Short mmCIF file of C-alpha atoms in Angstrom, two decimals:
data_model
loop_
_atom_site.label_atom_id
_atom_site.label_comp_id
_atom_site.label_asym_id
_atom_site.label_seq_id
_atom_site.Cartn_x
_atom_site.Cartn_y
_atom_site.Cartn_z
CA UNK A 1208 54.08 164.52 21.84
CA UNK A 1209 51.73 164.35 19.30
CA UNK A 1210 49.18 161.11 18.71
CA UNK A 1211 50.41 159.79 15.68
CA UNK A 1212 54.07 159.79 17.49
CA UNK A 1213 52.60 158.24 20.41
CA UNK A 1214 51.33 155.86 18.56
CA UNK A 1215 54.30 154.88 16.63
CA UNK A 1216 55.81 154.57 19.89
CA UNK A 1217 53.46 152.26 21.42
CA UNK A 1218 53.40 150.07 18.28
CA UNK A 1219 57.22 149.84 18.38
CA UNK A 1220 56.94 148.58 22.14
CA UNK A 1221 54.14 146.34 21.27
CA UNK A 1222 56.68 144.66 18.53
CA UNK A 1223 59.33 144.89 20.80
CA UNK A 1224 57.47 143.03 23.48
CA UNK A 1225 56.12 140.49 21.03
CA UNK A 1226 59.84 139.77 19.99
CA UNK A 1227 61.04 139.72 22.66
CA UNK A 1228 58.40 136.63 24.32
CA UNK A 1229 60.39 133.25 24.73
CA UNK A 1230 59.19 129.78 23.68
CA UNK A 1231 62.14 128.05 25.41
CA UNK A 1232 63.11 127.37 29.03
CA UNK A 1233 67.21 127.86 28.89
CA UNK A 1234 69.06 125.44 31.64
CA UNK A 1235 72.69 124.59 31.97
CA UNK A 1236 72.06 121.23 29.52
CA UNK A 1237 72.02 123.77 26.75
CA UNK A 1238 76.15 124.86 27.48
CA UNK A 1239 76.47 121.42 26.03
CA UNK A 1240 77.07 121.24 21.89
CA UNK A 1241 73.73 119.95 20.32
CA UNK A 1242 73.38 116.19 19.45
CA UNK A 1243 70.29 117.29 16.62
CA UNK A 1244 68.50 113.60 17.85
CA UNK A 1245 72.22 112.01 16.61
CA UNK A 1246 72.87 114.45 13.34
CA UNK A 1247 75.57 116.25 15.14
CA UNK A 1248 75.56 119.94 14.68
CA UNK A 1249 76.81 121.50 11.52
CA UNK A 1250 78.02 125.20 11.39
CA UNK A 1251 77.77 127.62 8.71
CA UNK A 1252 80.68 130.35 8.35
CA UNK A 1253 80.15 133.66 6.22
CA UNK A 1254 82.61 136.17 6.31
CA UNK A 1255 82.29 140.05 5.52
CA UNK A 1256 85.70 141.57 4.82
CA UNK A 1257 85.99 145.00 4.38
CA UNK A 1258 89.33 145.80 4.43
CA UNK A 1259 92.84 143.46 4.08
CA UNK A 1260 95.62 145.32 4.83
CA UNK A 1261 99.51 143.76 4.36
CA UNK A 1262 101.25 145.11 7.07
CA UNK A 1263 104.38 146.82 6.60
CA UNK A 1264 106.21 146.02 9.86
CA UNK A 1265 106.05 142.07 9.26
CA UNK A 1266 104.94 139.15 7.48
CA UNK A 1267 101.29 139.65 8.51
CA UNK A 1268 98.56 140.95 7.01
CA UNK A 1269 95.41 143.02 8.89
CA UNK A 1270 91.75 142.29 8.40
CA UNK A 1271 88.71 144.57 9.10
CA UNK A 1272 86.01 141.60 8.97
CA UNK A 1273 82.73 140.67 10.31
CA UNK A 1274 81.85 136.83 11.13
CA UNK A 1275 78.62 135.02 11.09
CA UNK A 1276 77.80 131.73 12.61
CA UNK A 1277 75.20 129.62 11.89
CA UNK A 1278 74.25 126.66 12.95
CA UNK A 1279 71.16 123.84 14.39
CA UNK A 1280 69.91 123.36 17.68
CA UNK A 1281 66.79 121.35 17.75
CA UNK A 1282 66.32 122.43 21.55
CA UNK A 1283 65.24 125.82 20.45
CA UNK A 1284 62.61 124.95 17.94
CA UNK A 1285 59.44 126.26 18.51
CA UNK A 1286 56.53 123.58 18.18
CA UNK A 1287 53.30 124.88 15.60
CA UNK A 1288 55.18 128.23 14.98
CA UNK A 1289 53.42 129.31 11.72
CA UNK A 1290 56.71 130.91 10.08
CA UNK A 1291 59.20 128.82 11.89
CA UNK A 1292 62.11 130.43 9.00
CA UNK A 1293 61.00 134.25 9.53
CA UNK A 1294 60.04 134.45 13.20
CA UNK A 1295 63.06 134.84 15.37
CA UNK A 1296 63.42 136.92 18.84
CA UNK A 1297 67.04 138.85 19.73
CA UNK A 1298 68.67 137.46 23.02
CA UNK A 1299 71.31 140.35 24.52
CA UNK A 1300 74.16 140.11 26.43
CA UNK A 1301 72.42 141.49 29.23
CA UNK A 1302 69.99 138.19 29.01
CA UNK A 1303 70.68 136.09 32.38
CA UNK A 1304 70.33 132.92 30.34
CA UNK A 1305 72.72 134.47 27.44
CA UNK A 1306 75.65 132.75 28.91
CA UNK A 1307 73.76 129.33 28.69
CA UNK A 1308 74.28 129.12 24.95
CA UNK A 1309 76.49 127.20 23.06
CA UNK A 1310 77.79 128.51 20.24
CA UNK A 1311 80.69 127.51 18.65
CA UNK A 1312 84.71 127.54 19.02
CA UNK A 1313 85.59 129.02 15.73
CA UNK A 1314 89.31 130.10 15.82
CA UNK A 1315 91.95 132.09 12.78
CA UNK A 1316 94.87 129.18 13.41
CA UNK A 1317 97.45 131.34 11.43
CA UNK A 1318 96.23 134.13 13.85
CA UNK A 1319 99.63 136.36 15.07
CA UNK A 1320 99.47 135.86 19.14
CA UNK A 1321 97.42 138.50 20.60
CA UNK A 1322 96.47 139.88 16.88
CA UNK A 1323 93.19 141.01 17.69
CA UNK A 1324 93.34 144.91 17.21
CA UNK A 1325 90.39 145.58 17.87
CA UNK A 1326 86.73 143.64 18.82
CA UNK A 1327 83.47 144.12 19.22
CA UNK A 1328 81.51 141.86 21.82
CA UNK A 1329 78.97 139.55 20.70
CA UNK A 1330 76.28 140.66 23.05
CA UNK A 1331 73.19 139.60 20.21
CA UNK A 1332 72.25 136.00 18.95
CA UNK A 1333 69.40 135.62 16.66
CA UNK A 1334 67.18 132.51 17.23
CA UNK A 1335 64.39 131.54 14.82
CA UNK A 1336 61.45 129.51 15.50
CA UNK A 1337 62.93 126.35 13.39
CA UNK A 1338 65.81 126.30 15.76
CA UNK A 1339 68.36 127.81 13.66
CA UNK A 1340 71.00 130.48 15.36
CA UNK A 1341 73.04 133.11 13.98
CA UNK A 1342 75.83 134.65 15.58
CA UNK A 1343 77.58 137.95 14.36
CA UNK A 1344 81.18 138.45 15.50
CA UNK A 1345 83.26 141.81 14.43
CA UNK A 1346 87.32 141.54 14.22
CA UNK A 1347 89.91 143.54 13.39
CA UNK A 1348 92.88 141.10 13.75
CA UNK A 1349 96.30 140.12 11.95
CA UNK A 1350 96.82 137.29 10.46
CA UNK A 1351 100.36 135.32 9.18
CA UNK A 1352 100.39 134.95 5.46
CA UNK A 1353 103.40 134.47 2.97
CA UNK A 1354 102.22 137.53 0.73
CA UNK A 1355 105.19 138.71 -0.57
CA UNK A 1356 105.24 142.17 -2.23
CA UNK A 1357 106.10 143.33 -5.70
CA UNK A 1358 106.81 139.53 -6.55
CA UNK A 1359 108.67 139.64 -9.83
CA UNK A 1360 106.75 139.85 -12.33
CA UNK A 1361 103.36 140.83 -10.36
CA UNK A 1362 101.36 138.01 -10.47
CA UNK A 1363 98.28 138.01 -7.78
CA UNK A 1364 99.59 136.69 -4.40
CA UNK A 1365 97.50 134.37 -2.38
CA UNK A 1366 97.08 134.45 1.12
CA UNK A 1367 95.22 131.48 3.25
CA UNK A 1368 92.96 131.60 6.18
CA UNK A 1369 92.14 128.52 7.87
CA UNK A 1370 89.28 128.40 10.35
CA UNK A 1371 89.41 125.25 13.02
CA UNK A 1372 87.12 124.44 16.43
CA UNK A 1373 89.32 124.49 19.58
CA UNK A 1374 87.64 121.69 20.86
CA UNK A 1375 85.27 119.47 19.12
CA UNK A 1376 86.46 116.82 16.21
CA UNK A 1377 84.55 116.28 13.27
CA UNK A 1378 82.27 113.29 14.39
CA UNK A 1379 81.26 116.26 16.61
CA UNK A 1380 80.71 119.37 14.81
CA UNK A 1381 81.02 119.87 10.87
CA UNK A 1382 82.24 123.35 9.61
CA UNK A 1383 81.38 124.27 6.59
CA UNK A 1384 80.88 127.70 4.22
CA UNK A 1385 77.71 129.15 3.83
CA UNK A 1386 76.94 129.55 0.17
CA UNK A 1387 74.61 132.61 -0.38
CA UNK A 1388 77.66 133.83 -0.50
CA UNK A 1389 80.31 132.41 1.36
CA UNK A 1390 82.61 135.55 1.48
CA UNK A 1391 81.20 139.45 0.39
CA UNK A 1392 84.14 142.24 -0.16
CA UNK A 1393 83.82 145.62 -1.80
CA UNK A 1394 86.01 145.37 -4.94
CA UNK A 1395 85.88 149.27 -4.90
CA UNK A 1396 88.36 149.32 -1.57
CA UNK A 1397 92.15 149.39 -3.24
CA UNK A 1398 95.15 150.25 -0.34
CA UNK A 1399 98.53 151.32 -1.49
CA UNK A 1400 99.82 148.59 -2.25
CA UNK A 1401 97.20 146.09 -2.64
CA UNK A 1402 93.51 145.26 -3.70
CA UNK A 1403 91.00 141.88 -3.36
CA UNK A 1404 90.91 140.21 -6.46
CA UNK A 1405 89.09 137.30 -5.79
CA UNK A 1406 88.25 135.07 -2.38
CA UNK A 1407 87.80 131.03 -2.67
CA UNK A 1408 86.60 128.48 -0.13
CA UNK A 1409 86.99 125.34 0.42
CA UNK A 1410 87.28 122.18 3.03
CA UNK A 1411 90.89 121.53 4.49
CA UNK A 1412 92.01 119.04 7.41
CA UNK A 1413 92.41 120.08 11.03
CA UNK A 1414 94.71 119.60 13.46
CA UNK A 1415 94.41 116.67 15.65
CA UNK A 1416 92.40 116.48 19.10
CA UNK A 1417 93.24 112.99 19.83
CA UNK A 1418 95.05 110.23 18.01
CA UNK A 1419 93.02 110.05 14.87
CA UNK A 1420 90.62 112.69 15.52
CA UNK A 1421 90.71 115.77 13.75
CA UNK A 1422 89.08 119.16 14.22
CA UNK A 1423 86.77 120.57 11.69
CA UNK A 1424 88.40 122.84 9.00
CA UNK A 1425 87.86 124.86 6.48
CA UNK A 1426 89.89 127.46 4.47
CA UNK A 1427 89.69 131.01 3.00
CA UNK A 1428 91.67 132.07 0.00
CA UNK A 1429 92.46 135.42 -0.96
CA UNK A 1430 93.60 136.51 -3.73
CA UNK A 1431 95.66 139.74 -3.62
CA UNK A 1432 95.98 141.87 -6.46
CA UNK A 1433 99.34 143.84 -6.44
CA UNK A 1434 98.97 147.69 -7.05
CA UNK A 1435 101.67 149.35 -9.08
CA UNK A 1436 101.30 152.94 -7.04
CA UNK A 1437 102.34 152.22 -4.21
CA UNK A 1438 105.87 151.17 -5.51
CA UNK A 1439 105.65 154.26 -7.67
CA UNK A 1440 105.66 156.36 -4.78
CA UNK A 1441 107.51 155.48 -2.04
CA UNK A 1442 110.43 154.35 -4.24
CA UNK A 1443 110.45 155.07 -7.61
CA UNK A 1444 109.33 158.28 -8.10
CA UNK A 1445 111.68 159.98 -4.97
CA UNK A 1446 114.72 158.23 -6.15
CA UNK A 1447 113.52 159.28 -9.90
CA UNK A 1448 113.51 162.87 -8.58
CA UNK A 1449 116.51 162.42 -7.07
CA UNK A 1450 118.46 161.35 -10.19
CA UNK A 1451 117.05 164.50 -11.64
CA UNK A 1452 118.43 166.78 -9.70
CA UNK A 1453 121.77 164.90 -10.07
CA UNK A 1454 121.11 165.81 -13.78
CA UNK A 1455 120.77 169.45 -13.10
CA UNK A 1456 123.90 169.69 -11.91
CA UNK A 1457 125.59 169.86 -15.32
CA UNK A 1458 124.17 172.66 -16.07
CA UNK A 1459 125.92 174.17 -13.70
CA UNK A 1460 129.06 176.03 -14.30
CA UNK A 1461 132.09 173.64 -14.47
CA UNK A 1462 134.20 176.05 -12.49
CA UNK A 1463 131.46 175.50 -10.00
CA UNK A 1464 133.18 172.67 -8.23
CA UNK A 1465 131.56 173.53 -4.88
CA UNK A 1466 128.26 173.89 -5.45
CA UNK A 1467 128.00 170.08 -7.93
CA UNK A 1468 129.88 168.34 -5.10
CA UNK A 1469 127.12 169.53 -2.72
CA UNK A 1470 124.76 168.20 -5.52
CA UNK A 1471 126.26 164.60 -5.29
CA UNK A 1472 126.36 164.55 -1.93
CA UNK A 1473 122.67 165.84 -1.31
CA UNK A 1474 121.95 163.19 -4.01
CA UNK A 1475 123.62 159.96 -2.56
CA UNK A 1476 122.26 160.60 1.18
CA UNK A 1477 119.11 160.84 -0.48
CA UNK A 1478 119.28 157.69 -2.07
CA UNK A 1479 121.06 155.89 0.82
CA UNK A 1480 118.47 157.12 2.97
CA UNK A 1481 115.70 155.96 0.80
CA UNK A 1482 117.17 152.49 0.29
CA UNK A 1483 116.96 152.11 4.08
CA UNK A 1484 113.88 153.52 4.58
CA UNK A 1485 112.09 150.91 2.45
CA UNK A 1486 113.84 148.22 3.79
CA UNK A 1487 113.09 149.20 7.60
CA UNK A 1488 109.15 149.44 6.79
CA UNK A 1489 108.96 146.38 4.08
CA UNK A 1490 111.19 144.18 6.25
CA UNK A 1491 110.25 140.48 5.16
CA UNK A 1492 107.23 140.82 2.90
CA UNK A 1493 109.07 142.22 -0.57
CA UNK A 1494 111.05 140.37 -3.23
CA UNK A 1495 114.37 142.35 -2.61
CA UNK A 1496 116.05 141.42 -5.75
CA UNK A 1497 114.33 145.03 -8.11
CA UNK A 1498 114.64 147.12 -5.66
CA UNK A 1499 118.35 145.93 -5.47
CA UNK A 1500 119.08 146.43 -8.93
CA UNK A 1501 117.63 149.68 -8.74
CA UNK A 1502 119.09 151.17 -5.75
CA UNK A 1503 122.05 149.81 -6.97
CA UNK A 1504 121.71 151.62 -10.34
CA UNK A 1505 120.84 154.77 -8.55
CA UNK A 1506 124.04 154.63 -6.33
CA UNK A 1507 125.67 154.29 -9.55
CA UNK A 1508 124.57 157.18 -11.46
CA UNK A 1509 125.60 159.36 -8.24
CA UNK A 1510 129.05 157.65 -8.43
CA UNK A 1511 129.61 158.89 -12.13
CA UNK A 1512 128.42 161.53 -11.85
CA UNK A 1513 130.66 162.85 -8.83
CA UNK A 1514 133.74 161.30 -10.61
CA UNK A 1515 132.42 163.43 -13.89
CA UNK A 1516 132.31 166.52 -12.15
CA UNK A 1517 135.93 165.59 -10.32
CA UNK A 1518 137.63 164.79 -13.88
CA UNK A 1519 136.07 167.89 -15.70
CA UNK A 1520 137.37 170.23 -12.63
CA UNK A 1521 140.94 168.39 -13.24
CA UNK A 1522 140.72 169.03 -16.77
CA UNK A 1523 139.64 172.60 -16.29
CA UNK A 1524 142.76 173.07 -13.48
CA UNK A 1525 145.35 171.56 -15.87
CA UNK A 1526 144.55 173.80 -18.97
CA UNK A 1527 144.52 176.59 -16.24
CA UNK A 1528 147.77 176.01 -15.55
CA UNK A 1529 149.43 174.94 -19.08
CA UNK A 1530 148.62 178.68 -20.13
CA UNK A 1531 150.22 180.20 -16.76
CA UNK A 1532 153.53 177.96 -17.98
CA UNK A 1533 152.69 178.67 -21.65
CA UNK A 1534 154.87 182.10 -20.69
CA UNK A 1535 158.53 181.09 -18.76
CA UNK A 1536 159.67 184.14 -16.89
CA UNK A 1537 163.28 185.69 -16.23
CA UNK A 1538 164.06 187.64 -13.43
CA UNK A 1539 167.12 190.31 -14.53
CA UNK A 1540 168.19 192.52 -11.26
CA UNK A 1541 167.71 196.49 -12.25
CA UNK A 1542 170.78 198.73 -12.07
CA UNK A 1543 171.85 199.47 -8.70
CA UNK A 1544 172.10 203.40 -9.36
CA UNK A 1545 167.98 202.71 -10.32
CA UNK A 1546 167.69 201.77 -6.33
CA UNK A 1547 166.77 204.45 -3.60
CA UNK A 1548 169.85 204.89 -1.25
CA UNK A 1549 166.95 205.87 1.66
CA UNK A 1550 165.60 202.64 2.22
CA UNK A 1551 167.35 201.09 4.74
CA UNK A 1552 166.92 197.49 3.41
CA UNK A 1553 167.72 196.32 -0.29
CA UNK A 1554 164.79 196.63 -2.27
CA UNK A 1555 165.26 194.32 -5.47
CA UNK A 1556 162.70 195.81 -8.28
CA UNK A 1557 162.71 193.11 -11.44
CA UNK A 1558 162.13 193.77 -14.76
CA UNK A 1559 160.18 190.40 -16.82
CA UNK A 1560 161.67 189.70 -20.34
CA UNK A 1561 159.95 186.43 -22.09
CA UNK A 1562 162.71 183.92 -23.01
CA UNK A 1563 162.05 183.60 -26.24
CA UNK A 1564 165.01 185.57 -27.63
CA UNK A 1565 166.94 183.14 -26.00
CA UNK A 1566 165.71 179.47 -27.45
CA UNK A 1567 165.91 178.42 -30.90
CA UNK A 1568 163.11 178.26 -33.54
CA UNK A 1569 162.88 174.58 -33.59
CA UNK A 1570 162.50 174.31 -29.53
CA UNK A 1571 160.23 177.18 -29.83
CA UNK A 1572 158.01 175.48 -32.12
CA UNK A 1573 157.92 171.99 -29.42
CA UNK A 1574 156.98 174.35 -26.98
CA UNK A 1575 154.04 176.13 -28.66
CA UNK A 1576 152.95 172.97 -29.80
CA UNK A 1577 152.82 171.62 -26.18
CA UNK A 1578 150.48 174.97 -25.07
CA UNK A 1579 148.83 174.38 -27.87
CA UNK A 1580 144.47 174.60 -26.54
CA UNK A 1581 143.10 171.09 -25.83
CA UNK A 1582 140.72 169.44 -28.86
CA UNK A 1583 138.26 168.09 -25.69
CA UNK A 1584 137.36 171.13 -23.22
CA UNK A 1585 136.01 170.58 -20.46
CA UNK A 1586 132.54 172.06 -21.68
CA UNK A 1587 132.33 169.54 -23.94
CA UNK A 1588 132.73 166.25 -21.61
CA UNK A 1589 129.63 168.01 -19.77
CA UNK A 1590 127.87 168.18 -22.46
CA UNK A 1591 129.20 164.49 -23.49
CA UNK A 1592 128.24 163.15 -20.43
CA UNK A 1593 124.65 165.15 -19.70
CA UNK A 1594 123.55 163.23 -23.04
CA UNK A 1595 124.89 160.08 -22.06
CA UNK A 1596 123.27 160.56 -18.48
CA UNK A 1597 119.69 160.37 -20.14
CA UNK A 1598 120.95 157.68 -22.12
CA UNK A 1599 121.83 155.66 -19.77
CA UNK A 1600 118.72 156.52 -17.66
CA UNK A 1601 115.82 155.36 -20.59
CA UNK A 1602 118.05 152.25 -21.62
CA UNK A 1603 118.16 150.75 -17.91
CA UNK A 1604 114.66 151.34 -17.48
CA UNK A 1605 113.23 149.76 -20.24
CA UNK A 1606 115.68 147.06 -19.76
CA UNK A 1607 114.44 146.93 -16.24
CA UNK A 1608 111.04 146.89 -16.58
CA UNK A 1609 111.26 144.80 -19.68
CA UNK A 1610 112.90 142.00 -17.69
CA UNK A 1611 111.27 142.13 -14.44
CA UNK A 1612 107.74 142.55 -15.88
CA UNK A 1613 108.08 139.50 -18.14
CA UNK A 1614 110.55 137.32 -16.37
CA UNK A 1615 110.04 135.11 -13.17
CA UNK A 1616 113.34 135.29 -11.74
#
């Protein structure tokens, strides 16, 4: 080890040591909530979110946040400190008097039971000179909150947080929001579906201790910004894609029956299967009615479009057989000298002789009128009803989006 390290080292002791020097004598009295010579004790709140996640398996939404508490305790100041607001010293977990603290019982109330998914102990406190403490907490929890997904038209949601004390009323303990600020979030973090717009404090009332008594409250409101993509991809581009490949099968041969009915039927599982996939992972927390219409449009299309190919295959079997009856055929029995005396059993050869000899011009003429070829072939429904496909397609979706863009239905 070299001297300059070495001496770094011992100066980051020496700092360590001096930080680390108490002014106060912790006892058991300090378990008890401070009385701040009859103030009461007020607590500060500032939250650090860094993620809020709506869940997709129910009505809840996550949050990756970090919570600070601050608040007075006059038993901790430090008497002629010189920088009573700088100077503070860092008591652990692992401090024996740690667990003679107060601090307080700040609780989520719209917490879901057992929603904490993950936590990180509060094994630091931070106590300045002036007798102010700060306490750090980091949560990953879920939380209820009636944010309900691709609300028609998409307006920003708002979900509320309210934050109570478990035990103390407010003659005892004010909560309030720290304003420097009261809430920080990265605007830069977008999920799927969702992004924070905007967050907004305020005071709210409690729920009662005691008759008349009320716990401290205060609530969080955040404002959810609805994200287009994530609708985009897990249902309208797949059942998009799907409705194309429905449309690719009239290109396909009409005499292809086989190979468009496998078409339609790859298509509507497709669609079924996406309908209930959406509704299995966004259960309660989106407006059902668009993604009704749509999946209801899409199972639509596949309906035509299987009764299209069915009535152009009809069409294409009944001209098939109009020409094989367009010719009637006679059976006249050969001569029986013509027939080989060898074969054991009668072998009938026939000779076929149109009947036309035999019918009269003007039934002949009824006749060739009825064979006459069809006006409508069944190449030309396809290539009716391909148009009309894409017609139908861009009309629906700019009624769609036209309505349920601009509408609140």
């Amino acid at each position: 080890m070299s001297v300059s390290t070495l001496h770094v080292f011992i100066g980051i002791l020496s700092i360590t040591c001096t930080s680390c020097q108490k002014w106060f004598n912790v006892t058991e009295e300090f378990m008890v909530i401070p009385n701040n010579n009859g103030n009461g004790v007020v607590v500060k709140l500032q939250l650090e979110l860094s993620q809020v996640i709506a869940d997709a398996m129910a009505m809840s939404v996550e949050m990756h946040h970090s919570m600070n508490l601050r608040w007075q305790d006059d038993r901790f100041i430090r008497q002629g400190s010189t920088n009573p607001h700088k100077t503070y010293i860092n008591m652990y977990g692992t401090d024996p008097d740690f667990e003679f603290v107060w601090v307080p019982d700040v609780y989520m109330t719209n917490e879901v039971p057992s929603g904490i998914l993950d936590y990180q102990p509060t094994d630091i406190i931070r106590i300045y000179e002036n007798g102010t403490l700060l306490l750090s907490k980091q949560h990953v929890v879920m939380f209820y909150c009636k944010l309900r997904l691709f609300k028609v038209p998409m307006t920003n949601e708002i979900c509320s947080i309210q934050f109570q004390s478990n035990a103390y009323s407010e003659e005892e303990m004010d909560l309030d929001w720290f304003y420097n600020p009261p809430v920080t979030f990265s605007k830069d973090y977008v999920s799927l579906v969702s992004k924070i717009a905007n967050t907004m404090t305020e005071k709210c009332e409690g729920g009662e201790i005691a008759p008349n008594e009320l716990r401290p409250c205060i609530q969080l409101n955040i404002e959810v910004e609805q994200v287009y993509k994530g609708f985009i991809v897990q249902v309208y581009l797949p059942s998009s894609a799907i409705l194309f490949m429905l449309w690719l099968g009239f290109w396909l041969n009409f005499k292809e029956v086989s190979a468009r009915i496998r078409i339609v039927s790859v298509a509507f599982t497709l669609t079924v299967t996406q309908m209930v996939g959406v509704m299995i992972v966004f259960p309660d927390i989106v407006e059902l009615e668009p993604l009704v219409v749509w999946n209801a449009f899409c199972l639509g299309m596949n309906i035509l479009a299987f009764i299209e190919f069915l009535v152009v295959h009809n069409m294409y079997m009944n001209i098939q057989l109009k020409k094989a009856q367009s010719q009637e055929l006679t059976v006249t029995p050969l001569p029986s000298s013509a027939v080989s005396m060898q074969s054991k059993n009668m072998v009938k050869r026939i000779q076929v002789q149109p009947m036309s000899g035999d019918l009269d011009p003007e039934d002949l003429g009824r006749r060739r009128k009825r064979h006459r070829p069809p006006c409508i072939t069944p190449d030309t429904v396809d290539k009716m009803c391909m148009v009309a496909f894409i017609f139908i397609f861009i009309t629906f979706n700019i009624v769609y989006w036209t309505t349920f863009m601009h509408f609140d239905l």
